[in-house]
XYZ file of N, CA and C in Angstrom:
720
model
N 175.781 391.078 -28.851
C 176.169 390.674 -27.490
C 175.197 391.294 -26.485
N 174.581 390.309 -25.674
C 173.749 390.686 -24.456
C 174.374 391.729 -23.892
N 173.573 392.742 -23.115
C 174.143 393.225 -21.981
C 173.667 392.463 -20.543
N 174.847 392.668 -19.617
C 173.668 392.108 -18.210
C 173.128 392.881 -17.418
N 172.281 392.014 -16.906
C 171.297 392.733 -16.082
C 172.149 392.208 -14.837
N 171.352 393.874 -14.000
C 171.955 394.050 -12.534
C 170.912 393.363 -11.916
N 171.088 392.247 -10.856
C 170.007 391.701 -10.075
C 169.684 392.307 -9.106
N 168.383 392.671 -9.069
C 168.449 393.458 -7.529
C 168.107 392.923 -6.121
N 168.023 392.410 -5.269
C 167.470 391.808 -4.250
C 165.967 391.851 -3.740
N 165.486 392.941 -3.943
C 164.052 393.891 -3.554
C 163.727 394.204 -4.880
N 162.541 394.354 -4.736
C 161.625 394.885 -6.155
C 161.802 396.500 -6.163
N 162.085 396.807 -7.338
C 162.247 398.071 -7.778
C 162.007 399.199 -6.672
N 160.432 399.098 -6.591
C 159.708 400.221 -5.159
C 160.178 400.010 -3.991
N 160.581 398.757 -4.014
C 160.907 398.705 -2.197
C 162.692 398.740 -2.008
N 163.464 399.714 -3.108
C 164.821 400.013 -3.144
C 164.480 401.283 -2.091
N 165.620 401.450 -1.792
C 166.111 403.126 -1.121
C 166.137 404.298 -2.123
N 166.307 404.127 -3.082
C 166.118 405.485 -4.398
C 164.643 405.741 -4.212
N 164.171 404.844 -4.867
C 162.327 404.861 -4.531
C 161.792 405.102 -3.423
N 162.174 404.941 -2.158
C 161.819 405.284 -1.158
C 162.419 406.810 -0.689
N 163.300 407.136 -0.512
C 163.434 408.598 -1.536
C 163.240 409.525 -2.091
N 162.864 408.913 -3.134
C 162.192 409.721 -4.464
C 160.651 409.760 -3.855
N 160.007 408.948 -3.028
C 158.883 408.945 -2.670
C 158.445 410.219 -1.579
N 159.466 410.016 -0.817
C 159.322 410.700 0.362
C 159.618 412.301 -0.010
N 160.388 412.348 -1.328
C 160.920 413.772 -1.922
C 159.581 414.394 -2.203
N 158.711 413.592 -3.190
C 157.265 413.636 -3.523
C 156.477 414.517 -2.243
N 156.547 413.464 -1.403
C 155.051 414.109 -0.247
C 155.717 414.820 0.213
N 157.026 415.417 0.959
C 157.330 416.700 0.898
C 157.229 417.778 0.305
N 157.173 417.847 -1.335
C 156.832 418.720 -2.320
C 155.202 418.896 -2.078
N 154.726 418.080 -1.946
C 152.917 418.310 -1.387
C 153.028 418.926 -0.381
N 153.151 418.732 0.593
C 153.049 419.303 1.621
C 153.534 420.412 1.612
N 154.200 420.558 1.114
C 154.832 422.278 0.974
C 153.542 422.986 0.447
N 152.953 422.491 -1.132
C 151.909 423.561 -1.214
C 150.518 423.309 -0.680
N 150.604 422.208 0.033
C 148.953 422.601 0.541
C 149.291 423.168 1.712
N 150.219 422.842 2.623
C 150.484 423.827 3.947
C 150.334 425.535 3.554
N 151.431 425.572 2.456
C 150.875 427.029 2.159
C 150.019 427.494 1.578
N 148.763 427.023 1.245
C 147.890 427.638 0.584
C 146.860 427.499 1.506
N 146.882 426.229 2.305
C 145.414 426.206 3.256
C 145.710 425.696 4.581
N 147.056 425.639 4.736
C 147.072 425.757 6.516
C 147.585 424.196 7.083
N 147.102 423.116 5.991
C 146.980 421.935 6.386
C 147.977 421.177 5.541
N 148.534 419.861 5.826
C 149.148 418.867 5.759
C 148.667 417.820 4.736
N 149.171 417.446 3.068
C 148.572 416.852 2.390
C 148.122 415.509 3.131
N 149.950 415.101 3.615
C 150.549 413.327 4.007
C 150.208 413.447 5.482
N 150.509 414.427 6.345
C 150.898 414.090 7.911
C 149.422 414.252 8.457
N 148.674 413.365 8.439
C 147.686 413.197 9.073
C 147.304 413.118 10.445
N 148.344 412.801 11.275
C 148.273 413.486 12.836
C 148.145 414.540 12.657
N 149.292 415.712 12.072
C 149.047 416.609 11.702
C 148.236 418.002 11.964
N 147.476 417.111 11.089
C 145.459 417.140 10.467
C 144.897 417.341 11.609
N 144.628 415.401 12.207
C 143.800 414.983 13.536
C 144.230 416.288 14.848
N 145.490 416.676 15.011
C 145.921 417.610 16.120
C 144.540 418.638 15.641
N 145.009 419.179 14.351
C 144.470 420.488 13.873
C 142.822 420.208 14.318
N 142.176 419.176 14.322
C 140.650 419.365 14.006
C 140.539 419.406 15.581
N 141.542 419.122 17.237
C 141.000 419.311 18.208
C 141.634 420.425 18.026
N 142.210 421.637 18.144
C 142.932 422.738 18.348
C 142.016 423.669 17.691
N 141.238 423.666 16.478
C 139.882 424.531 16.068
C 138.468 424.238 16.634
N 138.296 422.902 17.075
C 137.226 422.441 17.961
C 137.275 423.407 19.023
N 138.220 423.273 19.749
C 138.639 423.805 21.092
C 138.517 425.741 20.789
N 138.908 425.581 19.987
C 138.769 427.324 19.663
C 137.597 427.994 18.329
N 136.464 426.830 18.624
C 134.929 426.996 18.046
C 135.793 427.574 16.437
N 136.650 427.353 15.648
C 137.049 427.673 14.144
C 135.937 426.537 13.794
N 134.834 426.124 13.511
C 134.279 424.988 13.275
C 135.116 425.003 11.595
N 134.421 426.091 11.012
C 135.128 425.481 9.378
C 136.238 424.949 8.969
N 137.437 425.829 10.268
C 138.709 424.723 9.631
C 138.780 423.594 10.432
N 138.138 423.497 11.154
C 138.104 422.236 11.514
C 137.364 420.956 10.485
N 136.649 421.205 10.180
C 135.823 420.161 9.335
C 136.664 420.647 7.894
N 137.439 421.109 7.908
C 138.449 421.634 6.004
C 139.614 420.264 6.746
N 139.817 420.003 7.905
C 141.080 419.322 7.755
C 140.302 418.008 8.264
N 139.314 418.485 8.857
C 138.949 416.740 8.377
C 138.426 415.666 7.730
N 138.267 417.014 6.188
C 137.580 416.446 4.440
C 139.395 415.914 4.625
N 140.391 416.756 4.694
C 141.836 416.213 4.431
C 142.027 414.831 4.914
N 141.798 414.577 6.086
C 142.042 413.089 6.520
C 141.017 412.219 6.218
N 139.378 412.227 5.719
C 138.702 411.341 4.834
C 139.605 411.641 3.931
N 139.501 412.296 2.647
C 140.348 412.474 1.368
C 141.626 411.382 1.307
N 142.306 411.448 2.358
C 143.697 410.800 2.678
C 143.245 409.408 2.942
N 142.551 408.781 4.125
C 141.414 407.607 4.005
C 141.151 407.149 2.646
N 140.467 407.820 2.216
C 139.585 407.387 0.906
C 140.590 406.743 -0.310
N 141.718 407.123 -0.585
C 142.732 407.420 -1.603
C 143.085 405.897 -1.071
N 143.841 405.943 0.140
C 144.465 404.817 0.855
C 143.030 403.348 0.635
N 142.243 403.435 1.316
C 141.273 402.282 1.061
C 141.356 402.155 -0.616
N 140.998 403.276 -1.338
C 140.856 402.568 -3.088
C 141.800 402.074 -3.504
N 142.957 402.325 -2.669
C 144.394 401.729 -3.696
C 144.438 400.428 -3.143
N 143.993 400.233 -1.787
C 143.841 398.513 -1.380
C 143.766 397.800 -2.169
N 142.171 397.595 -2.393
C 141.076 397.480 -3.262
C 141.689 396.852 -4.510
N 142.773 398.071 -5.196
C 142.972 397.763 -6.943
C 144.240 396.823 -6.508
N 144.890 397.447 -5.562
C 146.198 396.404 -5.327
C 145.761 395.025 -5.222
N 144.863 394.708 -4.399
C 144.130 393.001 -4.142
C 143.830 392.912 -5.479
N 143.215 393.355 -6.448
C 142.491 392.795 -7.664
C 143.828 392.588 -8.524
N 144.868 393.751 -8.529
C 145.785 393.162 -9.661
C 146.658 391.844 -8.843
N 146.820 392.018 -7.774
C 147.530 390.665 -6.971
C 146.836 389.085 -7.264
N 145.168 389.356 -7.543
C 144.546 388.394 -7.931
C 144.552 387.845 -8.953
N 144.566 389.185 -10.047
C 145.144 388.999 -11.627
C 146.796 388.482 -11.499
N 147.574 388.770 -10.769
C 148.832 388.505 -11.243
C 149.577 389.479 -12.003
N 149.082 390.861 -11.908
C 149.472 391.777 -12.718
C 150.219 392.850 -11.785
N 151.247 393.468 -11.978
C 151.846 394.001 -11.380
C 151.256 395.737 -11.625
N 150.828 396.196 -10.318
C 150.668 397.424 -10.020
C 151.126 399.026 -9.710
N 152.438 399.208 -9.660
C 153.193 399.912 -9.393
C 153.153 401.289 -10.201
N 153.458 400.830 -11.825
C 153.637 401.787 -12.955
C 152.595 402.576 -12.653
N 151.259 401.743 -13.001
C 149.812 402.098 -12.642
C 149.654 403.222 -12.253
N 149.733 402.757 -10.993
C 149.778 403.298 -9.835
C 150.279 405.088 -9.717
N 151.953 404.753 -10.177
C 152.501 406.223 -10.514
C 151.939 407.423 -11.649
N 151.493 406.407 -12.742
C 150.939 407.473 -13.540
C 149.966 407.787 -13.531
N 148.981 407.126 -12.573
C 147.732 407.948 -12.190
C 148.126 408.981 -10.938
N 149.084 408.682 -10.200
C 149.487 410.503 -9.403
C 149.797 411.472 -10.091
N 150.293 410.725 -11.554
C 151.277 411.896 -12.668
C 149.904 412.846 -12.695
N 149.081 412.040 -13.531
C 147.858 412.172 -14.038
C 147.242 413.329 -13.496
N 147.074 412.925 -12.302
C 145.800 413.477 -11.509
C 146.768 414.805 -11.134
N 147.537 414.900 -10.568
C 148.379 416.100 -9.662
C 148.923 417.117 -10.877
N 149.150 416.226 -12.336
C 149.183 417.410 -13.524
C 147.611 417.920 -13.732
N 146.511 417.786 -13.701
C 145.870 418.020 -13.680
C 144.569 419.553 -12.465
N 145.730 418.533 -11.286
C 146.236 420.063 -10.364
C 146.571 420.876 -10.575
N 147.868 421.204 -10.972
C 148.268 422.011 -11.275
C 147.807 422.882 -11.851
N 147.006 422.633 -13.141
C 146.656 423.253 -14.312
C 145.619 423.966 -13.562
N 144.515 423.396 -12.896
C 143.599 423.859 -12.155
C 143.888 425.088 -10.713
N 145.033 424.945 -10.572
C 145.744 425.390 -9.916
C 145.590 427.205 -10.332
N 146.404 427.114 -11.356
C 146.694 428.167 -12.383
C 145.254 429.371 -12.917
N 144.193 428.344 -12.746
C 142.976 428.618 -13.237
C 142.144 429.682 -12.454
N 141.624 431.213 -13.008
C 141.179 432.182 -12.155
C 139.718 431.527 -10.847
N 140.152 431.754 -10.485
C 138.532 431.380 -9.018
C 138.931 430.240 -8.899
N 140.134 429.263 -9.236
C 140.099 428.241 -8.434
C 140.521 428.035 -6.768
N 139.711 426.812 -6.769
C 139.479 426.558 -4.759
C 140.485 426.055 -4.569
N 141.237 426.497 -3.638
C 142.496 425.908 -2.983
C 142.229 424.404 -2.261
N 141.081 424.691 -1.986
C 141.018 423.506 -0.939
C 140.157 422.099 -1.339
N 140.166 422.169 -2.359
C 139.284 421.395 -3.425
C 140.868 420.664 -3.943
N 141.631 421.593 -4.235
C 143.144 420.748 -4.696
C 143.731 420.074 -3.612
N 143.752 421.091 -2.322
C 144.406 420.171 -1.249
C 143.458 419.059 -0.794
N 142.458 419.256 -0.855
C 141.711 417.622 -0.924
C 142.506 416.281 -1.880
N 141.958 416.870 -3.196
C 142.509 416.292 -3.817
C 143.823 415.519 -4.021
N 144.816 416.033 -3.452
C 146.526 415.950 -3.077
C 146.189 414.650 -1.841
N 145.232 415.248 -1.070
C 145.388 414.404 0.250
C 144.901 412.682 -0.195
N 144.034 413.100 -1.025
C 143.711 411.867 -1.747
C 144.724 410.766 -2.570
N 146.042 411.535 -3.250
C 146.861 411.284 -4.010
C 147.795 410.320 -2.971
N 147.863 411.266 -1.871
C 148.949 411.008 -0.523
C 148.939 409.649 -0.020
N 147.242 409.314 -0.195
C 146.688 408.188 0.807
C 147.287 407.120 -0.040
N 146.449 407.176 -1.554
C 147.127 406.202 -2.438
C 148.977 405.773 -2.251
N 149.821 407.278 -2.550
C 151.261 406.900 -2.466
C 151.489 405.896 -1.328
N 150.690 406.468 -0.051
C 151.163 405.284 1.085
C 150.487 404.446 1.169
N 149.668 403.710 0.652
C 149.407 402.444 0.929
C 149.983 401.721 -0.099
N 150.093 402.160 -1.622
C 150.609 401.226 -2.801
C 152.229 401.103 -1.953
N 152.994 402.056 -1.349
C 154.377 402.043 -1.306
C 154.912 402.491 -0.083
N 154.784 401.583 0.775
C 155.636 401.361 2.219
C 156.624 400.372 2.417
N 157.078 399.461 1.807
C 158.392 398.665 2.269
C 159.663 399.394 1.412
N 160.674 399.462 2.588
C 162.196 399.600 1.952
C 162.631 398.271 2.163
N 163.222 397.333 1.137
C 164.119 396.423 1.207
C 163.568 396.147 2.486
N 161.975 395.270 2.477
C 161.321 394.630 3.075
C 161.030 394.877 5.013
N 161.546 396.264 5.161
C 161.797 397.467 6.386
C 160.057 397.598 5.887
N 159.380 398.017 6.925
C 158.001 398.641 7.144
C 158.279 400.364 7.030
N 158.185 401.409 6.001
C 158.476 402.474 6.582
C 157.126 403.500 5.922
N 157.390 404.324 6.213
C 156.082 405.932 5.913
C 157.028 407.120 4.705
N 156.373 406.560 3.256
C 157.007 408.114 2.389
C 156.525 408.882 2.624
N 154.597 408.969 3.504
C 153.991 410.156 3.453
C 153.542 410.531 4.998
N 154.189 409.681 5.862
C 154.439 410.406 7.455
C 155.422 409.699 7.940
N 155.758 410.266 8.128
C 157.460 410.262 8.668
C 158.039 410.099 10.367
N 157.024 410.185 10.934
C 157.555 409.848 13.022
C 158.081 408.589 12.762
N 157.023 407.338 11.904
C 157.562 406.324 12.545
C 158.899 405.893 11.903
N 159.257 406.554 10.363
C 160.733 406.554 10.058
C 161.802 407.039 11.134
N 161.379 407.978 11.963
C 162.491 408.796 12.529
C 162.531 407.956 13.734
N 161.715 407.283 14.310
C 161.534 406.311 15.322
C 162.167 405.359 15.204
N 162.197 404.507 13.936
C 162.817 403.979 13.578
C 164.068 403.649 13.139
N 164.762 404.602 12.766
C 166.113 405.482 12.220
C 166.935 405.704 13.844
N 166.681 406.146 14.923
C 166.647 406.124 16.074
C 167.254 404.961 16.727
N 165.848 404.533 16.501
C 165.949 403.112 17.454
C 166.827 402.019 16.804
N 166.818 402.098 15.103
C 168.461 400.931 15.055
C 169.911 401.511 15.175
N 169.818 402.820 15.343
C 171.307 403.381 15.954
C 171.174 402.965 17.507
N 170.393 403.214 17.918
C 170.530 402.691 19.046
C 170.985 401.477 19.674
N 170.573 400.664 18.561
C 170.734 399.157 18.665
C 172.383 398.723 18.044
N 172.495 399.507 17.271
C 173.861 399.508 16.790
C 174.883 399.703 17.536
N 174.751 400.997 18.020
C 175.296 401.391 19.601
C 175.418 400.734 21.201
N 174.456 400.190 21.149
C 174.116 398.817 22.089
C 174.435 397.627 21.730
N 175.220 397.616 21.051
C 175.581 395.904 20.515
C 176.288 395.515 21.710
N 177.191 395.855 22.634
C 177.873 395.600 23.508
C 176.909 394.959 24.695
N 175.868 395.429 24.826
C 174.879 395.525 25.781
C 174.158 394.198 25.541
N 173.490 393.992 24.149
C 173.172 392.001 23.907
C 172.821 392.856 22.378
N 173.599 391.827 21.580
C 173.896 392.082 19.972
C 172.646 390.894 19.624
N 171.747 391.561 18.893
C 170.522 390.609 18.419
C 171.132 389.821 17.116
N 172.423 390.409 16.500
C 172.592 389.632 15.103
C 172.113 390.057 13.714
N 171.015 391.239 13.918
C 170.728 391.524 12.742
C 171.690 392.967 12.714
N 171.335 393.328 11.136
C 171.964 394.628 10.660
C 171.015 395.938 11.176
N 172.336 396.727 11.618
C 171.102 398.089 11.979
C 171.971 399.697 11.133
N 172.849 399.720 10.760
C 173.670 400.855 10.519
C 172.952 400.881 8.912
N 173.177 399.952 7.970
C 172.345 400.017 6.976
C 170.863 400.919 6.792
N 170.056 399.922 7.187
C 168.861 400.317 7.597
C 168.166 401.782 8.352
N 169.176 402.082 9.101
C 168.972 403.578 9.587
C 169.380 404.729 8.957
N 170.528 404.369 7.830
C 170.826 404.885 7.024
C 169.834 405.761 6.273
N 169.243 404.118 5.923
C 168.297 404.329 4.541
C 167.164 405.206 5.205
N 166.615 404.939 6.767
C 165.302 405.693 7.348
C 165.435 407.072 7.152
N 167.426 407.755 7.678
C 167.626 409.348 7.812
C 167.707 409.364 6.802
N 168.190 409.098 5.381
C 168.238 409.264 4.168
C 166.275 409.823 3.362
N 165.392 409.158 3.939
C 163.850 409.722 3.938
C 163.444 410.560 4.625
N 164.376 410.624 5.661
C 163.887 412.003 6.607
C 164.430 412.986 5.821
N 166.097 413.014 5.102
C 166.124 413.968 4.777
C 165.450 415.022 3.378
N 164.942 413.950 2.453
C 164.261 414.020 1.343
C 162.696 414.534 1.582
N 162.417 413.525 2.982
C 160.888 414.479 3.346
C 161.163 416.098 3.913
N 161.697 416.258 4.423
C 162.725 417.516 4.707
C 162.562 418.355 3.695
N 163.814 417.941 2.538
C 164.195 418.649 1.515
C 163.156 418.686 0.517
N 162.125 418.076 0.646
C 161.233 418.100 -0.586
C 160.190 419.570 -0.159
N 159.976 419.502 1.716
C 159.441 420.741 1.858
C 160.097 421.899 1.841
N 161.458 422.037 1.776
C 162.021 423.134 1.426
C 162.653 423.807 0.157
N 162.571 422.848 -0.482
C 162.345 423.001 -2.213
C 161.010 423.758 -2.711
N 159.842 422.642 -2.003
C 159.004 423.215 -2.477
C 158.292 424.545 -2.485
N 158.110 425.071 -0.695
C 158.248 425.986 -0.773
C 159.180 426.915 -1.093
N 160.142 427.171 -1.875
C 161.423 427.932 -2.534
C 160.719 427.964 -3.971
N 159.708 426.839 -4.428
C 159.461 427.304 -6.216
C 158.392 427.653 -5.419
N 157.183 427.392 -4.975
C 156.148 428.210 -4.597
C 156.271 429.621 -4.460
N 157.143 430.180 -4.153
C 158.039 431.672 -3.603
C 157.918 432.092 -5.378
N 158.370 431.102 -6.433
C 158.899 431.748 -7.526
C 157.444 431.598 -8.383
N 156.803 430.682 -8.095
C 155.667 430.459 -8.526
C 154.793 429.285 -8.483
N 153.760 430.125 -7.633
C 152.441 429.175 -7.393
C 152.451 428.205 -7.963
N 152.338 427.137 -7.758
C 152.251 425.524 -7.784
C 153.146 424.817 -8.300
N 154.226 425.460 -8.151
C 155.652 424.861 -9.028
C 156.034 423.653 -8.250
N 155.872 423.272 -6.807
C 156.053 422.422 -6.300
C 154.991 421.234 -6.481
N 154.085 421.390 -7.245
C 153.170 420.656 -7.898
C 153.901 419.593 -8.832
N 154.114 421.121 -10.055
C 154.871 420.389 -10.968
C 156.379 419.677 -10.506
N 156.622 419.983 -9.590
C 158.373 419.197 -8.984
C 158.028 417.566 -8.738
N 156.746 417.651 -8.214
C 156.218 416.414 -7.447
C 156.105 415.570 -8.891
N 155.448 416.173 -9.970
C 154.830 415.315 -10.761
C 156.008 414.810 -12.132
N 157.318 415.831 -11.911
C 158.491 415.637 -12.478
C 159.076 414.333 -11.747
N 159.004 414.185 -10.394
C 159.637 413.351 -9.989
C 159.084 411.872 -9.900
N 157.784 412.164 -10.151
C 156.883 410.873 -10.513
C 156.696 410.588 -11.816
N 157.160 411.028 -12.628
C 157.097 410.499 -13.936
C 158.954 409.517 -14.209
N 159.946 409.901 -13.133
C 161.140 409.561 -13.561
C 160.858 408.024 -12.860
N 159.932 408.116 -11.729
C 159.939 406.520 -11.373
C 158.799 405.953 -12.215
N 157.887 406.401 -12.891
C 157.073 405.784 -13.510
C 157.976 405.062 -14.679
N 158.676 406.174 -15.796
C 159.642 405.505 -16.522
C 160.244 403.835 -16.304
N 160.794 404.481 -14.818
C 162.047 402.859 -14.491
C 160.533 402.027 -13.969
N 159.653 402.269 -13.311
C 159.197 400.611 -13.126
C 158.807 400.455 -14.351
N 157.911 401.085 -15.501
C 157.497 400.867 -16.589
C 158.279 399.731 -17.339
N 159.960 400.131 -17.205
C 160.811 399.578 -18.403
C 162.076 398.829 -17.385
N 162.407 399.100 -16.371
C 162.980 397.899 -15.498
C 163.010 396.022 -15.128
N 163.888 395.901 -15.673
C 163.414 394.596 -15.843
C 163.375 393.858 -14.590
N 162.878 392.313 -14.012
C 162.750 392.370 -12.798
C 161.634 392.452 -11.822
N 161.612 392.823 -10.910
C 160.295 392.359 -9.854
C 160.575 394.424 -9.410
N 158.875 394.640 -9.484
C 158.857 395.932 -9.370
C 157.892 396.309 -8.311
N 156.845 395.512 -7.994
C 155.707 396.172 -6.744
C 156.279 395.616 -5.908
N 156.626 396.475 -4.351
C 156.610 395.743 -3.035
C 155.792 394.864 -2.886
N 156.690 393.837 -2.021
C 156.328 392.875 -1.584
C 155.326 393.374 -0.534
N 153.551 392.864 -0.277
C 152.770 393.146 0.408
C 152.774 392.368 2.226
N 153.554 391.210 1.705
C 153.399 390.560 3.528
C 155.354 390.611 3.332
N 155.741 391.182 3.474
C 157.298 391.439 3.781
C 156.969 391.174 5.720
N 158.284 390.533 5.801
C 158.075 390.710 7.101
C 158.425 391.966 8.133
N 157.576 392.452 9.072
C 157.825 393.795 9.763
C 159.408 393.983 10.197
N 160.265 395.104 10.534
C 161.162 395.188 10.977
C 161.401 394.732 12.610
C-alpha cells in the first residue's frame, strides 16, 4: 500500500522551515566571523558602514579587510547566478547542489579553522563568499521576496504587513498580511538566535558555530535531496 504524499504549494526552499533554517545558518556565520575579525559574514551594509568609519579614521587595513568581505560576498552571489541560469537552461534542479557545496566548503573551514597559524580572515572571506551564494540561490518564502542573509528588509517587511493588517479598517487591499509577517518575525528570530547560539559554542569552542551552520545544512540538503516534489525557488515569483 502506497503512502501519500503531502502536496506542498511552494517548492521545498521557498517553505518557512527553509527559510528559517536558512536564516538560522547566516546567523551562526556571523557570529564567528564578527568574533574573530570584527566584520559581518551576510550583513553587508554592515561591511559598507565599516569601510567609511575606518576611511574616516585613516584604519586603511580594516578598511580594505571589509571590503575583500563585500567583493567575497559579490563574488559568491554573481557565481551562483551564473550556475543557477545554466541548470534552469538544463532543466535541472539546483538547490541540493547548491547546499552541499556550503556543507562542503564551510566543513572545510572549520577544519582549517582548527589548524595552527591559520588566517582568520582568509576564512571570513571565505564564509562571506558562502553568504553571497546562500542569498542569491535562496530568497523567496512562499513566493514573498525576503533576505536569509540580511535581514532590514525582512524586518521592514514584517512591519509593514502588520501594519497593513492593522489598517484594514483604513482601505483593506484584500490580500493576506498576518500570515506572511509571521513567517518574516519568525526569520528575524532565527537570524537572532542563530547569533546567539553561535556565539555561546564559540565561548565553548572556537568554530563550533561553524560546525552548527554546517549541521544545519546538511539536514536541508537531506530533504531537498530526497523530497519529492518541486524543490528550487521559483526565480520570477512575483514581488510582495
Amino acid at each position: 500500500m502506497s503512502t501519500p504524499t503531502t502536496h506542498r504549494r511552494f517548492p521545498l526552499l521557498e517553505t518557512a522551515p527553509a527559510a528559517i533554517s536558512l536564516a538560522l545558518v547566516a546567523g551562526l556565520l556571523n557570529a564567528w566571523t564578527l568574533g574573530a575579525v570584527g566584520t559581518f559574514s551576510t550583513v553587508q551594509s554592515g561591511n559598507l558602514v565599516s569601510i567609511g568609519y575606518f576611511l574616516a579614521d585613516s584604519d586603511h587595513p580594516r578598511a580594505w579587510s571589509a571590503a575583500a568581505s563585500v567583493l567575497a560576498f559579490a563574488l559568491g552571489a554573481f557565481l551562483c547566478s551564473l550556475y543557477v541560469l545554466w541548470r534552469g537552461r538544463e532543466q535541472r534542479p539546483y538547490s541540493a547542489e547548491v547546499l552541499i557545496f556550503e556543507v562542503g566548503v564551510l566543513a572545510v573551514l572549520a577544519a582549517v579553522n582548527w589548524s595552527p597559524g591559520a588566517n582568520p580572515w582568509w576564512i571570513a572571506w571565505a564564509i562571506s563568499f558562502i553568504a553571497g551564494v546562500q542569498g542569491n540561490a535562496f530568497h523567496r518564502e512562499t513566493g514573498m521576496l525576503y533576505g536569509n542573509v540580511a535581514v532590514t528588509f525582512v524586518l521592514q517587511m514584517a512591519a509593514s504587513l502588520t501594519g497593513r493588517a492593522v489598517g484594514r479598517g483604513i482601505d483593506d487591499d484584500g490580500q493576506p498580511h498576518i500570515r506572511p509577517a509571521a513567517a518574516y518575525f519568525l526569520v528575524l528570530v532565527a537570524f537572532a538566535g542563530g547569533g546567539g547560539i553561535g556565539f555561546a559554542l564559540d565561548a565553548l569552542w572556537d568554530g563550533s558555530s561553524i560546525v552548527a551552520a554546517v549541521m544545519a545544512l546538511i539536514v536541508l540538503f537531506v530533504a531537498a535531496a530526497t523530497v519529492r516534489g518541486a524543490v528550487d525557488p521559483a526565480q520570477n515569483a512575483p514581488t510582495p
